[in-house]
Amino acid sequence: MNSPIRLYMSMSLDGFIAGPDDRPGQELGRDGGRLFNWLDDRESDGPSGQVYREALATGAVISGRRTFELAGRWKGDHHDGVPILVLTHRVTDGDMPPGHARFVTDVEDCARQARAAAGNRPVMVHGAGAAQALLRAGQLDEMEIHLVPVLLGGGRRLFDHLGGGHIELDLVRRLEARDVTHLRYRVVRQEGTV
């Protein structure tokens, strides 16, 4: 598959990607930083280092607007100057995103632009809203879930507003590392469904 669109997301065992009260100044919510302890090993030769290097080898980024804003708009550069396509419901006149970022309001157009920009490299997806919109539109190909052995008990869930449709996933890779299990799923597409 050329340019797969792949979600990269750290998640607690109870499905949270941020702790309660995620907002500017507390971007990961209360105790949400716990989901990213595995990044301490990002420079290692082990599984977490491998997954981190793969993420940084992506050729474009699709982000939800909320994630983009909470991340300080990445100052216009997520990594290596790759295009950042920010999926948003509306664009305010005069609001120009910095650097390599641009706003896109149509999900399918966003996916098309990201695939074209990425060449034959994967497209990285950040944010629950973007992931859900891409899934609903049949445009998300894979999910790299960094499953962290903790129950946060509250916060922002990854798949809270997905809708009632049934989506099958195929586990294509599982990497065990210190404090995390990296799980890659392929989204199974069936006739007439996502």
Tab-separated table of C-alpha atoms in Angstrom:
chain	number	residue	atom	x	y	z
A	1	MET	CA	0.000	0.000	0.000
A	2	ASN	CA	1.520	3.338	-1.048
A	3	SER	CA	1.214	6.187	1.421
A	4	PRO	CA	-0.936	4.477	4.051
A	5	ILE	CA	-2.708	6.925	6.332
A	6	ARG	CA	-1.743	5.736	9.808
A	7	LEU	CA	-2.893	6.963	13.204
A	8	TYR	CA	-0.134	7.174	15.830
A	9	MET	CA	-1.626	7.455	19.308
A	10	SER	CA	-0.661	6.633	22.895
A	11	MET	CA	-3.633	5.276	24.806
A	12	SER	CA	-4.402	3.980	28.275
A	13	LEU	CA	-5.916	0.542	28.685
A	14	ASP	CA	-9.294	2.170	29.367
A	15	GLY	CA	-9.155	4.083	26.069
A	16	PHE	CA	-7.983	7.564	27.086
A	17	ILE	CA	-5.472	9.601	25.063
A	18	ALA	CA	-5.364	12.489	27.545
A	19	GLY	CA	-6.214	12.845	31.181
A	20	PRO	CA	-9.079	14.989	32.513
A	21	ASP	CA	-9.057	18.742	31.854
A	22	ASP	CA	-6.805	18.826	28.782
A	23	ARG	CA	-6.356	22.465	27.787
A	24	PRO	CA	-3.655	25.006	26.973
A	25	GLY	CA	-1.075	24.853	29.733
A	26	GLN	CA	-2.161	21.299	30.586
A	27	GLU	CA	-2.189	19.817	27.098
A	28	LEU	CA	-2.175	16.171	28.163
A	29	GLY	CA	-4.701	16.654	30.959
A	30	ARG	CA	-4.113	15.654	34.549
A	31	ASP	CA	-1.770	12.642	34.655
A	32	GLY	CA	-1.900	12.325	30.848
A	33	GLY	CA	1.882	12.581	30.612
A	34	ARG	CA	1.955	9.010	31.914
A	35	LEU	CA	0.952	7.876	28.418
A	36	PHE	CA	4.258	9.069	27.017
A	37	ASN	CA	6.790	7.532	29.416
A	38	TRP	CA	7.717	5.107	26.627
A	39	LEU	CA	9.270	8.030	24.742
A	40	ASP	CA	12.134	7.878	27.239
A	41	ASP	CA	13.311	4.971	25.057
A	42	ARG	CA	12.812	6.733	21.716
A	43	GLU	CA	16.567	6.883	21.045
A	44	SER	CA	17.059	3.183	21.830
A	45	ASP	CA	17.588	0.312	19.415
A	46	GLY	CA	14.557	-1.414	20.955
A	47	PRO	CA	10.920	-1.465	19.840
A	48	SER	CA	10.076	2.025	21.113
A	49	GLY	CA	13.037	3.474	19.229
A	50	GLN	CA	11.955	1.619	16.094
A	51	VAL	CA	8.385	2.905	16.310
A	52	TYR	CA	9.569	6.449	16.987
A	53	ARG	CA	11.904	6.396	13.960
A	54	GLU	CA	9.066	5.062	11.801
A	55	ALA	CA	6.828	7.916	12.934
A	56	LEU	CA	9.469	10.476	12.020
A	57	ALA	CA	9.916	8.862	8.588
A	58	THR	CA	6.348	9.767	7.592
A	59	GLY	CA	5.946	12.151	4.668
A	60	ALA	CA	2.968	14.227	5.821
A	61	VAL	CA	0.859	14.828	8.924
A	62	ILE	CA	-2.912	15.060	9.276
A	63	SER	CA	-3.966	16.643	12.546
A	64	GLY	CA	-7.256	17.562	14.082
A	65	ARG	CA	-7.685	21.266	14.806
A	66	ARG	CA	-7.870	20.805	18.581
A	67	THR	CA	-4.667	18.752	18.655
A	68	PHE	CA	-2.944	21.300	16.405
A	69	GLU	CA	-3.889	24.159	18.722
A	70	LEU	CA	-2.986	22.298	21.941
A	71	ALA	CA	0.412	21.474	20.405
A	72	GLY	CA	1.106	25.173	19.888
A	73	ARG	CA	0.620	24.610	16.144
A	74	TRP	CA	4.014	22.834	16.291
A	75	LYS	CA	5.370	26.253	15.332
A	76	GLY	CA	4.629	25.213	11.761
A	77	ASP	CA	6.958	22.187	11.667
A	78	HIS	CA	5.983	18.808	13.104
A	79	HIS	CA	9.108	17.059	11.771
A	80	ASP	CA	11.514	17.525	8.880
A	81	GLY	CA	9.393	20.173	7.168
A	82	VAL	CA	6.687	17.739	6.043
A	83	PRO	CA	3.282	19.226	5.179
A	84	ILE	CA	0.811	19.458	8.070
A	85	LEU	CA	-2.817	19.249	6.972
A	86	VAL	CA	-5.116	20.435	9.738
A	87	LEU	CA	-8.593	18.975	9.441
A	88	THR	CA	-11.049	21.570	10.687
A	89	HIS	CA	-14.755	22.391	10.413
A	90	ARG	CA	-14.144	26.034	9.604
A	91	VAL	CA	-11.394	28.482	8.798
A	92	THR	CA	-11.500	31.964	10.246
A	93	ASP	CA	-10.619	34.762	7.827
A	94	GLY	CA	-7.065	35.938	8.408
A	95	ASP	CA	-6.052	32.854	10.411
A	96	MET	CA	-2.977	31.648	8.588
A	97	PRO	CA	-1.305	28.569	10.095
A	98	PRO	CA	2.472	28.856	10.406
A	99	GLY	CA	5.184	27.161	8.410
A	100	HIS	CA	4.263	23.952	6.638
A	101	ALA	CA	0.702	23.817	7.991
A	102	ARG	CA	-2.537	24.471	6.128
A	103	PHE	CA	-6.210	24.119	6.993
A	104	VAL	CA	-8.448	21.684	5.099
A	105	THR	CA	-12.201	21.387	5.672
A	106	ASP	CA	-13.040	18.303	3.574
A	107	VAL	CA	-11.944	14.896	4.917
A	108	GLU	CA	-11.506	13.183	1.562
A	109	ASP	CA	-9.654	16.166	0.103
A	110	CYS	CA	-7.416	16.196	3.185
A	111	ALA	CA	-6.582	12.503	2.719
A	112	ARG	CA	-5.923	13.020	-1.001
A	113	GLN	CA	-3.599	15.977	-0.360
A	114	ALA	CA	-1.749	14.118	2.392
A	115	ARG	CA	-1.178	11.011	0.259
A	116	ALA	CA	0.096	13.144	-2.625
A	117	ALA	CA	2.418	15.117	-0.339
A	118	ALA	CA	3.791	11.996	1.352
A	119	GLY	CA	4.892	10.364	-1.896
A	120	ASN	CA	5.402	6.710	-1.069
A	121	ARG	CA	5.923	7.319	2.655
A	122	PRO	CA	3.156	6.837	5.249
A	123	VAL	CA	0.984	9.719	6.433
A	124	MET	CA	0.908	10.305	10.201
A	125	VAL	CA	-2.413	11.125	11.873
A	126	HIS	CA	-2.675	12.917	15.226
A	127	GLY	CA	-5.812	13.522	17.241
A	128	ALA	CA	-9.050	11.757	18.087
A	129	GLY	CA	-11.229	14.034	15.961
A	130	ALA	CA	-9.101	13.566	12.843
A	131	ALA	CA	-8.876	9.801	13.394
A	132	GLN	CA	-12.638	9.464	13.776
A	133	ALA	CA	-13.375	11.645	10.731
A	134	LEU	CA	-10.928	9.647	8.593
A	135	LEU	CA	-12.386	6.345	9.825
A	136	ARG	CA	-15.945	7.455	9.056
A	137	ALA	CA	-14.849	8.526	5.560
A	138	GLY	CA	-13.051	5.222	4.905
A	139	GLN	CA	-9.690	7.009	4.640
A	140	LEU	CA	-7.789	5.656	7.658
A	141	ASP	CA	-5.729	2.616	6.638
A	142	GLU	CA	-3.842	1.710	9.816
A	143	MET	CA	-3.590	2.461	13.516
A	144	GLU	CA	-0.378	2.361	15.528
A	145	ILE	CA	-1.656	2.297	19.100
A	146	HIS	CA	0.914	2.670	21.869
A	147	LEU	CA	-1.019	0.831	24.589
A	148	VAL	CA	0.127	1.876	28.044
A	149	PRO	CA	-0.627	-0.353	31.056
A	150	VAL	CA	-2.529	2.215	33.088
A	151	LEU	CA	-6.174	3.031	33.753
A	152	LEU	CA	-6.513	6.827	33.678
A	153	GLY	CA	-10.163	6.651	34.732
A	154	GLY	CA	-11.144	9.800	32.870
A	155	GLY	CA	-10.167	12.285	30.194
A	156	ARG	CA	-10.437	12.282	26.421
A	157	ARG	CA	-11.166	8.954	24.726
A	158	LEU	CA	-9.839	8.065	21.309
A	159	PHE	CA	-13.059	6.647	19.858
A	160	ASP	CA	-15.825	8.422	21.809
A	161	HIS	CA	-17.713	9.919	18.857
A	162	LEU	CA	-17.164	7.358	16.143
A	163	GLY	CA	-20.796	6.448	15.680
A	164	GLY	CA	-22.547	3.106	15.702
A	165	GLY	CA	-20.866	1.473	12.709
A	166	HIS	CA	-18.923	-1.740	13.115
A	167	ILE	CA	-15.254	-1.536	12.076
A	168	GLU	CA	-13.063	-4.627	11.879
A	169	LEU	CA	-9.335	-4.396	12.537
A	170	ASP	CA	-6.571	-6.839	11.696
A	171	LEU	CA	-3.559	-6.943	14.043
A	172	VAL	CA	-0.502	-6.836	11.772
A	173	ARG	CA	2.241	-6.139	14.319
A	174	ARG	CA	2.785	-6.308	18.064
A	175	LEU	CA	5.969	-5.029	19.698
A	176	GLU	CA	6.477	-5.364	23.452
A	177	ALA	CA	8.616	-2.700	25.102
A	178	ARG	CA	9.233	-1.288	28.541
A	179	ASP	CA	6.002	0.312	29.758
A	180	VAL	CA	4.131	-0.030	26.423
A	181	THR	CA	2.865	-2.452	23.796
A	182	HIS	CA	2.976	-1.045	20.266
A	183	LEU	CA	0.054	-2.476	18.292
A	184	ARG	CA	-0.406	-1.884	14.577
A	185	TYR	CA	-3.820	-2.616	13.129
A	186	ARG	CA	-4.971	-2.551	9.520
A	187	VAL	CA	-8.506	-1.263	9.004
A	188	VAL	CA	-10.447	-4.025	7.237
A	189	ARG	CA	-12.591	-2.656	4.441
A	190	GLN	CA	-15.589	-4.644	3.341
A	191	GLU	CA	-18.023	-3.875	0.518
A	192	GLY	CA	-20.433	-1.182	1.645
A	193	THR	CA	-18.607	-0.414	4.913
A	194	VAL	CA	-15.634	1.592	6.109
